[in-house]
Amino acid sequence: MTTPAGDRAPERLRTTPSWLLTRLADHAAHLAREAFTAAGAGRYHYALLVTLVEGGPASQATLGRRCGIDRSDVVAALNELVARGHVERRPDPADRRRNVVTVTPAGREQTERTGKALDEVQERLLAPLDAADRRHLTDLLTRLLRHHAPGRL
Amino acid sequence: MTTPAGDRAPERLRTTPSWLLTRLADHAAHLAREAFTAAGAGRYHYALLVTLVEGGPASQATLGRRCGIDRSDVVAALNELVARGHVERRPDPADRRRNVVTVTPAGREQTERTGKALDEVQERLLAPLDAADRRHLTDLLTRLLRHHAPGRL
DNA sequence: CTCCAACGTTGGTTCAACCAACTTTTTCGG
DNA sequence: CCGAAAAAGTTGGTTGAACCAACGTTGGAG
């Protein structure tokens, strides 16, 4: 056999950044998903909680805009967060279209716990990179994202 | 007005590599999908075609392994490629479990066309990066992928 | 010869992302 | 001031990518 492990991806794919990106992101998402479900949450739940903890109470639309989640998906995720007692949702007295969403102490606890699990995931994900390379990678990704999603980053 | 620029993602998300990765990959996938559908193909179709062009005729299972596509998804994509006359699928006389998949001239043509469209996508995706940074990014992604998907890269 | 592995195929499931439509409420232009 | 436009929350979908289980056929190893 010319190739003992004959299952390598072709050069044309291996050198295409968007292919590398989507492949790696898929792997990262898989790792993150493990951590999330182990912590009893989902991506959306964590993103929303973090946004609330960091930015304080907000309306659902604002939350969605801040973490890039569709309004309808925000509804579903918040329903679950409310059911678990991690956030509270009440009508905004100042604008009766809106709901004001607030984190509960249990929600902060959950956020911190999930955050730690997620940190371990980053460690595993970036294992082969030293500190400088990690910073460089984050910098490159940030610059690209900033270019393609101006205003949100 | 705690937030003057109201829709920025929270720091905690912005500094999480896996979040940056999945976000950017999503954007890259979106760009790529535009190019693919404009060229009348899908990701899977292009990946399979490229793999065939570069590695020559192969069985469906080998193709799937080479480009990281599930066997069942290979079947569906090949059905469409056969229908469009881009590949030929015939039983392997040497091993009657397998099919031998071969690119047609039309398939090569389609591959090249789609490849060019995809190159333009890479250009748009990496627009804010100079040549050195692009190489660095590709290098970092490759190292990470190699670490997490040994044998396939 | 038997048992197990590999292959192709069918028919699903899951998750993230998105979109359309509707109701209520606010805002804004004339 | 009033009517149109916009924003908010909600419901109910659709799509694409990835994956998984099962089955019949075939090949190969013991």
mmCIF file of C-alpha atoms (C1' of nucleotides) in Angstrom:
data_model
loop_
_atom_site.group_PDB
_atom_site.id
_atom_site.type_symbol
_atom_site.label_atom_id
_atom_site.label_comp_id
_atom_site.label_asym_id
_atom_site.label_seq_id
_atom_site.Cartn_x
_atom_site.Cartn_y
_atom_site.Cartn_z
ATOM 1 C CA MET A 1 0.000 0.000 0.000
ATOM 2 C CA THR A 2 1.301 3.373 -1.003
ATOM 3 C CA THR A 3 -0.732 5.029 1.706
ATOM 4 C CA PRO A 4 -0.884 3.099 4.956
ATOM 5 C CA ALA A 5 -3.553 5.534 6.089
ATOM 6 C CA GLY A 6 -5.225 6.215 2.767
ATOM 7 C CA ASP A 7 -7.809 8.590 4.069
ATOM 8 C CA ARG A 8 -6.154 11.978 3.922
ATOM 9 C CA ALA A 9 -8.098 14.948 2.692
ATOM 10 C CA PRO A 10 -6.987 16.299 -0.690
ATOM 11 C CA GLU A 11 -4.550 19.208 -0.834
ATOM 12 C CA ARG A 12 -7.143 21.457 -2.424
ATOM 13 C CA LEU A 13 -9.368 21.177 0.621
ATOM 14 C CA ARG A 14 -6.579 21.220 3.174
ATOM 15 C CA THR A 15 -5.341 24.585 1.881
ATOM 16 C CA THR A 16 -8.714 26.254 1.725
ATOM 17 C CA PRO A 17 -9.146 28.478 4.796
ATOM 18 C CA SER A 18 -12.920 28.324 4.835
ATOM 19 C CA TRP A 19 -12.728 24.537 4.793
ATOM 20 C CA LEU A 20 -10.241 24.495 7.661
ATOM 21 C CA LEU A 21 -12.398 26.958 9.530
ATOM 22 C CA THR A 22 -15.658 25.088 9.207
ATOM 23 C CA ARG A 23 -13.999 21.769 10.006
ATOM 24 C CA LEU A 24 -12.298 23.081 13.101
ATOM 25 C CA ALA A 25 -15.353 25.006 14.180
ATOM 26 C CA ASP A 26 -17.357 21.837 13.890
ATOM 27 C CA HIS A 27 -14.912 20.111 16.185
ATOM 28 C CA ALA A 28 -14.913 23.018 18.615
ATOM 29 C CA ALA A 29 -18.692 23.082 18.637
ATOM 30 C CA HIS A 30 -18.708 19.385 19.395
ATOM 31 C CA LEU A 31 -16.373 19.834 22.351
ATOM 32 C CA ALA A 32 -18.370 22.808 23.597
ATOM 33 C CA ARG A 33 -21.600 20.906 23.264
ATOM 34 C CA GLU A 34 -20.266 18.145 25.486
ATOM 35 C CA ALA A 35 -19.355 20.676 28.142
ATOM 36 C CA PHE A 36 -22.686 22.434 27.819
ATOM 37 C CA THR A 37 -24.854 19.375 28.082
ATOM 38 C CA ALA A 38 -22.715 18.138 30.969
ATOM 39 C CA ALA A 39 -23.490 21.438 32.690
ATOM 40 C CA GLY A 40 -27.152 21.060 31.772
ATOM 41 C CA ALA A 41 -27.335 23.872 29.234
ATOM 42 C CA GLY A 42 -27.044 24.726 25.575
ATOM 43 C CA ARG A 43 -25.074 27.305 23.626
ATOM 44 C CA TYR A 44 -27.929 29.715 23.542
ATOM 45 C CA HIS A 45 -28.572 29.431 27.249
ATOM 46 C CA TYR A 46 -24.977 30.181 28.109
ATOM 47 C CA ALA A 47 -24.692 33.072 25.656
ATOM 48 C CA LEU A 48 -27.828 34.648 27.056
ATOM 49 C CA LEU A 49 -26.781 34.169 30.662
ATOM 50 C CA VAL A 50 -23.325 35.605 30.063
ATOM 51 C CA THR A 51 -24.804 38.577 28.275
ATOM 52 C CA LEU A 52 -27.152 39.225 31.168
ATOM 53 C CA VAL A 53 -24.465 38.832 33.810
ATOM 54 C CA GLU A 54 -22.138 41.161 31.995
ATOM 55 C CA GLY A 55 -24.537 43.746 30.645
ATOM 56 C CA GLY A 56 -27.311 43.641 33.185
ATOM 57 C CA PRO A 57 -31.049 43.254 32.578
ATOM 58 C CA ALA A 58 -32.143 43.677 28.985
ATOM 59 C CA SER A 59 -35.024 43.100 26.634
ATOM 60 C CA GLN A 60 -35.252 39.946 24.583
ATOM 61 C CA ALA A 61 -34.584 41.742 21.314
ATOM 62 C CA THR A 62 -31.487 43.381 22.754
ATOM 63 C CA LEU A 63 -30.262 40.054 24.035
ATOM 64 C CA GLY A 64 -30.749 38.510 20.645
ATOM 65 C CA ARG A 65 -28.870 41.295 18.917
ATOM 66 C CA ARG A 66 -26.056 41.176 21.429
ATOM 67 C CA CYS A 67 -25.320 37.517 21.031
ATOM 68 C CA GLY A 68 -26.415 37.037 17.454
ATOM 69 C CA ILE A 69 -29.414 34.864 18.178
ATOM 70 C CA ASP A 70 -32.701 35.151 16.346
ATOM 71 C CA ARG A 71 -35.614 36.629 18.305
ATOM 72 C CA SER A 72 -37.615 33.438 18.058
ATOM 73 C CA ASP A 73 -34.737 31.337 19.334
ATOM 74 C CA VAL A 74 -34.302 33.743 22.228
ATOM 75 C CA VAL A 75 -37.898 33.061 23.206
ATOM 76 C CA ALA A 76 -37.398 29.312 23.323
ATOM 77 C CA ALA A 77 -34.111 29.501 25.231
ATOM 78 C CA LEU A 78 -35.540 31.958 27.733
ATOM 79 C CA ASN A 79 -38.557 29.727 28.317
ATOM 80 C CA GLU A 80 -36.192 27.004 29.424
ATOM 81 C CA LEU A 81 -34.052 29.356 31.485
ATOM 82 C CA VAL A 82 -37.188 30.619 33.232
ATOM 83 C CA ALA A 83 -38.346 27.050 33.854
ATOM 84 C CA ARG A 84 -35.005 26.287 35.486
ATOM 85 C CA GLY A 85 -35.149 29.434 37.554
ATOM 86 C CA HIS A 86 -32.031 30.918 35.996
ATOM 87 C CA VAL A 87 -33.655 34.107 34.746
ATOM 88 C CA GLU A 88 -36.792 36.096 35.423
ATOM 89 C CA ARG A 89 -38.929 37.602 32.674
ATOM 90 C CA ARG A 90 -41.404 40.373 33.452
ATOM 91 C CA PRO A 91 -43.060 43.032 31.363
ATOM 92 C CA ASP A 92 -41.222 46.335 31.115
ATOM 93 C CA PRO A 93 -43.353 49.005 32.832
ATOM 94 C CA ALA A 94 -41.683 51.703 30.722
ATOM 95 C CA ASP A 95 -42.421 50.015 27.409
ATOM 96 C CA ARG A 96 -45.157 47.477 27.421
ATOM 97 C CA ARG A 97 -43.944 45.825 24.235
ATOM 98 C CA ARG A 98 -40.849 44.599 25.972
ATOM 99 C CA ASN A 99 -39.921 42.108 28.608
ATOM 100 C CA VAL A 100 -37.155 42.801 31.043
ATOM 101 C CA VAL A 101 -35.015 39.736 31.574
ATOM 102 C CA THR A 102 -32.976 39.424 34.745
ATOM 103 C CA VAL A 103 -30.525 36.831 36.012
ATOM 104 C CA THR A 104 -31.307 35.087 39.233
ATOM 105 C CA PRO A 105 -28.643 34.056 41.767
ATOM 106 C CA ALA A 106 -29.107 30.495 40.557
ATOM 107 C CA GLY A 107 -28.526 31.776 37.038
ATOM 108 C CA ARG A 108 -25.247 33.432 38.033
ATOM 109 C CA GLU A 109 -24.175 30.232 39.694
ATOM 110 C CA GLN A 110 -25.020 28.255 36.570
ATOM 111 C CA THR A 111 -23.193 30.790 34.415
ATOM 112 C CA GLU A 112 -20.039 30.477 36.434
ATOM 113 C CA ARG A 113 -20.189 26.705 36.443
ATOM 114 C CA THR A 114 -20.756 26.504 32.688
ATOM 115 C CA GLY A 115 -18.059 29.102 32.124
ATOM 116 C CA LYS A 116 -15.509 26.958 33.893
ATOM 117 C CA ALA A 117 -16.476 23.921 31.856
ATOM 118 C CA LEU A 118 -16.119 26.029 28.734
ATOM 119 C CA ASP A 119 -12.673 27.201 29.806
ATOM 120 C CA GLU A 120 -11.549 23.616 30.016
ATOM 121 C CA VAL A 121 -12.845 23.112 26.516
ATOM 122 C CA GLN A 122 -10.746 26.032 25.247
ATOM 123 C CA GLU A 123 -7.747 24.464 26.910
ATOM 124 C CA ARG A 124 -8.339 21.175 25.155
ATOM 125 C CA LEU A 125 -9.085 22.888 21.872
ATOM 126 C CA LEU A 126 -5.939 25.006 21.871
ATOM 127 C CA ALA A 127 -3.736 22.356 23.473
ATOM 128 C CA PRO A 128 -1.094 22.251 20.721
ATOM 129 C CA LEU A 129 -0.627 26.037 20.750
ATOM 130 C CA ASP A 130 1.585 28.058 23.067
ATOM 131 C CA ALA A 131 0.427 31.311 24.640
ATOM 132 C CA ALA A 132 1.732 33.516 21.819
ATOM 133 C CA ASP A 133 0.051 31.447 19.151
ATOM 134 C CA ARG A 134 -3.188 31.436 21.083
ATOM 135 C CA ARG A 135 -3.164 35.179 21.297
ATOM 136 C CA HIS A 136 -2.305 35.430 17.645
ATOM 137 C CA LEU A 137 -5.144 33.129 16.679
ATOM 138 C CA THR A 138 -7.657 35.016 18.791
ATOM 139 C CA ASP A 139 -6.387 38.243 17.291
ATOM 140 C CA LEU A 140 -6.735 37.006 13.721
ATOM 141 C CA LEU A 141 -10.205 35.639 14.321
ATOM 142 C CA THR A 142 -11.264 38.841 16.032
ATOM 143 C CA ARG A 143 -9.978 40.981 13.187
ATOM 144 C CA LEU A 144 -11.819 38.868 10.640
ATOM 145 C CA LEU A 145 -15.027 38.885 12.620
ATOM 146 C CA ARG A 146 -14.782 42.595 13.192
ATOM 147 C CA HIS A 147 -14.457 43.072 9.471
ATOM 148 C CA HIS A 148 -17.429 40.896 8.608
ATOM 149 C CA ALA A 149 -19.703 41.786 11.509
ATOM 150 C CA PRO A 150 -19.051 45.436 12.181
ATOM 151 C CA GLY A 151 -20.872 46.881 15.166
ATOM 152 C CA ARG A 152 -21.385 43.622 16.946
ATOM 153 C CA LEU A 153 -17.807 43.132 18.004
ATOM 154 C CA MET B 1 -28.248 53.779 28.875
ATOM 155 C CA THR B 2 -25.725 51.560 30.456
ATOM 156 C CA THR B 3 -24.793 50.577 26.916
ATOM 157 C CA PRO B 4 -24.050 53.496 24.585
ATOM 158 C CA ALA B 5 -23.445 51.167 21.623
ATOM 159 C CA GLY B 6 -26.220 48.821 22.531
ATOM 160 C CA ASP B 7 -25.598 45.643 20.556
ATOM 161 C CA ARG B 8 -22.051 44.546 21.179
ATOM 162 C CA ALA B 9 -21.362 40.993 22.196
ATOM 163 C CA PRO B 10 -20.176 40.595 25.796
ATOM 164 C CA GLU B 11 -16.469 40.392 26.524
ATOM 165 C CA ARG B 12 -16.797 36.870 27.813
ATOM 166 C CA LEU B 13 -17.984 35.654 24.442
ATOM 167 C CA ARG B 14 -15.679 37.838 22.392
ATOM 168 C CA THR B 15 -12.632 36.344 24.091
ATOM 169 C CA THR B 16 -13.694 32.735 23.809
ATOM 170 C CA PRO B 17 -11.859 31.132 20.878
ATOM 171 C CA SER B 18 -14.482 28.502 20.216
ATOM 172 C CA TRP B 19 -17.120 31.215 20.038
ATOM 173 C CA LEU B 20 -15.034 33.257 17.606
ATOM 174 C CA LEU B 21 -14.386 30.134 15.593
ATOM 175 C CA THR B 22 -17.968 29.023 15.254
ATOM 176 C CA ARG B 23 -19.144 32.552 14.526
ATOM 177 C CA LEU B 24 -16.560 33.118 11.825
ATOM 178 C CA ALA B 25 -17.026 29.659 10.402
ATOM 179 C CA ASP B 26 -20.697 30.346 10.136
ATOM 180 C CA HIS B 27 -19.957 33.440 8.155
ATOM 181 C CA ALA B 28 -17.452 31.635 5.966
ATOM 182 C CA ALA B 29 -19.928 28.849 5.341
ATOM 183 C CA HIS B 30 -22.500 31.412 4.330
ATOM 184 C CA LEU B 31 -20.147 33.000 1.817
ATOM 185 C CA ALA B 32 -19.108 29.616 0.495
ATOM 186 C CA ARG B 33 -22.685 28.506 0.161
ATOM 187 C CA GLU B 34 -23.473 31.503 -2.005
ATOM 188 C CA ALA B 35 -20.592 30.650 -4.304
ATOM 189 C CA PHE B 36 -21.573 26.989 -4.389
ATOM 190 C CA THR B 37 -25.217 27.518 -5.203
ATOM 191 C CA ALA B 38 -24.233 30.116 -7.792
ATOM 192 C CA ALA B 39 -22.067 27.427 -9.377
ATOM 193 C CA GLY B 40 -24.910 24.942 -9.054
ATOM 194 C CA ALA B 41 -23.395 22.713 -6.420
ATOM 195 C CA GLY B 42 -23.162 22.081 -2.703
ATOM 196 C CA ARG B 43 -20.282 21.647 -0.303
ATOM 197 C CA TYR B 44 -20.438 17.928 -0.489
ATOM 198 C CA HIS B 45 -20.488 17.902 -4.257
ATOM 199 C CA TYR B 46 -17.417 20.070 -4.479
ATOM 200 C CA ALA B 47 -15.515 18.148 -1.829
ATOM 201 C CA LEU B 48 -16.233 14.873 -3.580
ATOM 202 C CA LEU B 49 -15.304 16.215 -7.007
ATOM 203 C CA VAL B 50 -12.055 17.711 -5.760
ATOM 204 C CA THR B 51 -11.169 14.481 -4.033
ATOM 205 C CA LEU B 52 -11.804 12.524 -7.205
ATOM 206 C CA VAL B 53 -9.873 14.928 -9.410
ATOM 207 C CA GLU B 54 -6.914 14.917 -7.077
ATOM 208 C CA GLY B 55 -6.865 11.319 -5.941
ATOM 209 C CA GLY B 56 -8.380 9.534 -8.914
ATOM 210 C CA PRO B 57 -11.249 7.042 -8.918
ATOM 211 C CA ALA B 58 -12.235 5.707 -5.533
ATOM 212 C CA SER B 59 -14.936 3.824 -3.707
ATOM 213 C CA GLN B 60 -17.715 5.682 -1.935
ATOM 214 C CA ALA B 61 -16.466 4.724 1.509
ATOM 215 C CA THR B 62 -12.976 5.968 0.685
ATOM 216 C CA LEU B 63 -14.393 9.221 -0.618
ATOM 217 C CA GLY B 64 -16.385 9.673 2.538
ATOM 218 C CA ARG B 65 -13.374 9.026 4.719
ATOM 219 C CA ARG B 66 -11.177 11.347 2.687
ATOM 220 C CA CYS B 67 -13.423 14.350 2.935
ATOM 221 C CA GLY B 68 -15.054 13.638 6.256
ATOM 222 C CA ILE B 69 -18.534 12.959 4.915
ATOM 223 C CA ASP B 70 -20.787 10.233 6.238
ATOM 224 C CA ARG B 71 -21.338 7.263 3.950
ATOM 225 C CA SER B 72 -25.045 7.939 3.693
ATOM 226 C CA ASP B 73 -24.469 11.550 2.730
ATOM 227 C CA VAL B 74 -21.961 10.437 0.115
ATOM 228 C CA VAL B 75 -24.704 8.336 -1.462
ATOM 229 C CA ALA B 76 -27.078 11.279 -1.768
ATOM 230 C CA ALA B 77 -24.463 13.675 -3.113
ATOM 231 C CA LEU B 78 -23.234 11.124 -5.641
ATOM 232 C CA ASN B 79 -26.765 10.492 -6.843
ATOM 233 C CA GLU B 80 -27.007 14.134 -7.747
ATOM 234 C CA LEU B 81 -23.541 14.240 -9.287
ATOM 235 C CA VAL B 82 -24.431 11.218 -11.413
ATOM 236 C CA ALA B 83 -27.704 12.842 -12.453
ATOM 237 C CA ARG B 84 -25.773 15.911 -13.575
ATOM 238 C CA GLY B 85 -23.242 13.795 -15.442
ATOM 239 C CA HIS B 86 -20.334 14.957 -13.305
ATOM 240 C CA VAL B 87 -19.303 11.521 -12.102
ATOM 241 C CA GLU B 88 -19.823 7.920 -13.122
ATOM 242 C CA ARG B 89 -20.595 5.172 -10.650
ATOM 243 C CA ARG B 90 -20.124 1.530 -11.612
ATOM 244 C CA PRO B 91 -19.657 -1.625 -9.607
ATOM 245 C CA ASP B 92 -16.064 -2.571 -8.882
ATOM 246 C CA PRO B 93 -15.308 -5.816 -10.756
ATOM 247 C CA ALA B 94 -12.514 -6.587 -8.290
ATOM 248 C CA ASP B 95 -14.742 -6.200 -5.211
ATOM 249 C CA ARG B 96 -18.440 -6.430 -5.786
ATOM 250 C CA ARG B 97 -19.258 -4.676 -2.532
ATOM 251 C CA ARG B 98 -17.827 -1.442 -3.849
ATOM 252 C CA ASN B 99 -18.636 1.092 -6.484
ATOM 253 C CA VAL B 100 -15.903 2.807 -8.421
ATOM 254 C CA VAL B 101 -16.619 6.487 -8.783
ATOM 255 C CA THR B 102 -14.968 8.391 -11.635
ATOM 256 C CA VAL B 103 -15.013 12.043 -12.660
ATOM 257 C CA THR B 104 -16.306 12.876 -16.103
ATOM 258 C CA PRO B 105 -14.866 15.697 -18.232
ATOM 259 C CA ALA B 106 -17.967 17.712 -17.352
ATOM 260 C CA GLY B 107 -17.193 16.987 -13.719
ATOM 261 C CA ARG B 108 -13.658 18.317 -14.058
ATOM 262 C CA GLU B 109 -14.997 21.403 -15.742
ATOM 263 C CA GLN B 110 -17.500 21.930 -12.945
ATOM 264 C CA THR B 111 -14.779 21.376 -10.355
ATOM 265 C CA GLU B 112 -12.582 24.032 -11.865
ATOM 266 C CA ARG B 113 -15.415 26.501 -12.167
ATOM 267 C CA THR B 114 -16.546 25.963 -8.590
ATOM 268 C CA GLY B 115 -12.939 26.111 -7.422
ATOM 269 C CA LYS B 116 -12.523 29.565 -8.907
ATOM 270 C CA ALA B 117 -15.705 30.797 -7.269
ATOM 271 C CA LEU B 118 -14.435 29.396 -3.994
ATOM 272 C CA ASP B 119 -11.109 31.186 -4.411
ATOM 273 C CA GLU B 120 -12.931 34.467 -4.687
ATOM 274 C CA VAL B 121 -14.731 33.609 -1.476
ATOM 275 C CA GLN B 122 -11.422 33.054 0.307
ATOM 276 C CA GLU B 123 -10.273 36.433 -0.947
ATOM 277 C CA ARG B 124 -13.344 38.128 0.450
ATOM 278 C CA LEU B 125 -13.118 36.176 3.681
ATOM 279 C CA LEU B 126 -9.488 37.022 4.337
ATOM 280 C CA ALA B 127 -9.683 40.545 2.917
ATOM 281 C CA PRO B 128 -8.439 42.357 6.052
ATOM 282 C CA LEU B 129 -5.368 40.105 6.381
ATOM 283 C CA ASP B 130 -2.041 40.491 4.587
ATOM 284 C CA ALA B 131 -0.200 37.544 3.073
ATOM 285 C CA ALA B 132 1.826 36.781 6.201
ATOM 286 C CA ASP B 133 -1.238 36.782 8.431
ATOM 287 C CA ARG B 134 -3.107 34.579 5.999
ATOM 288 C CA ARG B 135 -0.329 32.045 6.048
ATOM 289 C CA HIS B 136 -0.175 32.245 9.808
ATOM 290 C CA LEU B 137 -3.893 31.694 10.130
ATOM 291 C CA THR B 138 -3.856 28.718 7.785
ATOM 292 C CA ASP B 139 -0.902 27.333 9.687
ATOM 293 C CA LEU B 140 -2.604 27.682 13.065
ATOM 294 C CA LEU B 141 -5.822 26.135 11.827
ATOM 295 C CA THR B 142 -3.933 23.292 10.193
ATOM 296 C CA ARG B 143 -1.983 22.551 13.360
ATOM 297 C CA LEU B 144 -5.152 22.500 15.426
ATOM 298 C CA LEU B 145 -6.974 20.311 12.957
ATOM 299 C CA ARG B 146 -4.029 17.966 12.700
ATOM 300 C CA HIS B 147 -4.070 17.634 16.451
ATOM 301 C CA HIS B 148 -7.765 16.884 16.664
ATOM 302 C CA ALA B 149 -8.187 14.832 13.508
ATOM 303 C CA PRO B 150 -5.003 12.803 13.255
ATOM 304 C CA GLY B 151 -4.675 10.753 10.099
ATOM 305 C CA ARG B 152 -7.074 12.770 8.055
ATOM 306 C CA LEU B 153 -4.875 15.791 7.559
ATOM 307 C "C1'" DC C 1 -17.123 -23.226 6.482
ATOM 308 C "C1'" DT C 2 -18.091 -19.805 9.689
ATOM 309 C "C1'" DC C 3 -17.810 -15.566 11.540
ATOM 310 C "C1'" DC C 4 -16.777 -10.965 11.204
ATOM 311 C "C1'" DA C 5 -15.713 -6.726 8.801
ATOM 312 C "C1'" DA C 6 -16.572 -3.619 5.052
ATOM 313 C "C1'" DC C 7 -19.636 -1.576 1.627
ATOM 314 C "C1'" DG C 8 -23.738 0.752 -0.231
ATOM 315 C "C1'" DT C 9 -28.227 2.086 0.802
ATOM 316 C "C1'" DT C 10 -32.495 3.565 3.216
ATOM 317 C "C1'" DG C 11 -34.611 6.101 6.557
ATOM 318 C "C1'" DG C 12 -34.485 8.380 9.997
ATOM 319 C "C1'" DT C 13 -32.731 12.256 14.071
ATOM 320 C "C1'" DT C 14 -30.539 16.317 15.979
ATOM 321 C "C1'" DC C 15 -29.027 20.992 16.244
ATOM 322 C "C1'" DA C 16 -28.165 25.592 14.790
ATOM 323 C "C1'" DA C 17 -29.806 29.149 12.016
ATOM 324 C "C1'" DC C 18 -33.218 31.431 9.743
ATOM 325 C "C1'" DC C 19 -37.742 33.208 7.938
ATOM 326 C "C1'" DA C 20 -42.725 34.575 7.687
ATOM 327 C "C1'" DA C 21 -46.660 36.022 9.870
ATOM 328 C "C1'" DC C 22 -49.364 37.840 13.468
ATOM 329 C "C1'" DT C 23 -50.610 40.871 17.772
ATOM 330 C "C1'" DT C 24 -49.639 44.490 20.730
ATOM 331 C "C1'" DT C 25 -47.396 48.676 21.600
ATOM 332 C "C1'" DT C 26 -44.596 52.655 20.610
ATOM 333 C "C1'" DT C 27 -42.886 56.221 17.655
ATOM 334 C "C1'" DC C 28 -42.941 59.455 14.148
ATOM 335 C "C1'" DG C 29 -44.246 62.220 9.966
ATOM 336 C "C1'" DG C 30 -47.599 65.053 8.136
ATOM 337 C "C1'" DC D 1 -53.605 64.730 16.614
ATOM 338 C "C1'" DC D 2 -53.860 60.785 13.664
ATOM 339 C "C1'" DG D 3 -52.487 57.323 10.813
ATOM 340 C "C1'" DA D 4 -48.530 54.843 9.010
ATOM 341 C "C1'" DA D 5 -44.337 52.677 10.103
ATOM 342 C "C1'" DA D 6 -41.438 50.333 13.168
ATOM 343 C "C1'" DA D 7 -40.261 47.467 17.068
ATOM 344 C "C1'" DA D 8 -41.249 43.791 20.342
ATOM 345 C "C1'" DG D 9 -42.675 39.075 21.603
ATOM 346 C "C1'" DT D 10 -44.513 34.870 19.987
ATOM 347 C "C1'" DT D 11 -45.824 30.846 17.045
ATOM 348 C "C1'" DG D 12 -44.842 27.767 13.622
ATOM 349 C "C1'" DG D 13 -42.552 26.527 10.399
ATOM 350 C "C1'" DT D 14 -37.926 25.396 6.846
ATOM 351 C "C1'" DT D 15 -33.243 24.516 5.677
ATOM 352 C "C1'" DG D 16 -28.450 22.552 5.729
ATOM 353 C "C1'" DA D 17 -25.011 19.910 7.855
ATOM 354 C "C1'" DA D 18 -23.788 16.131 10.544
ATOM 355 C "C1'" DC D 19 -24.752 11.868 12.368
ATOM 356 C "C1'" DC D 20 -26.718 7.205 13.587
ATOM 357 C "C1'" DA D 21 -29.060 2.576 13.206
ATOM 358 C "C1'" DA D 22 -30.202 -1.132 10.516
ATOM 359 C "C1'" DC D 23 -30.105 -4.217 6.726
ATOM 360 C "C1'" DG D 24 -28.534 -7.119 2.733
ATOM 361 C "C1'" DT D 25 -24.571 -8.166 0.090
ATOM 362 C "C1'" DT D 26 -19.862 -9.386 -0.381
ATOM 363 C "C1'" DG D 27 -14.951 -10.371 1.024
ATOM 364 C "C1'" DG D 28 -11.627 -12.161 3.761
ATOM 365 C "C1'" DA D 29 -9.492 -14.312 7.961
ATOM 366 C "C1'" DG D 30 -9.383 -18.068 11.031
#
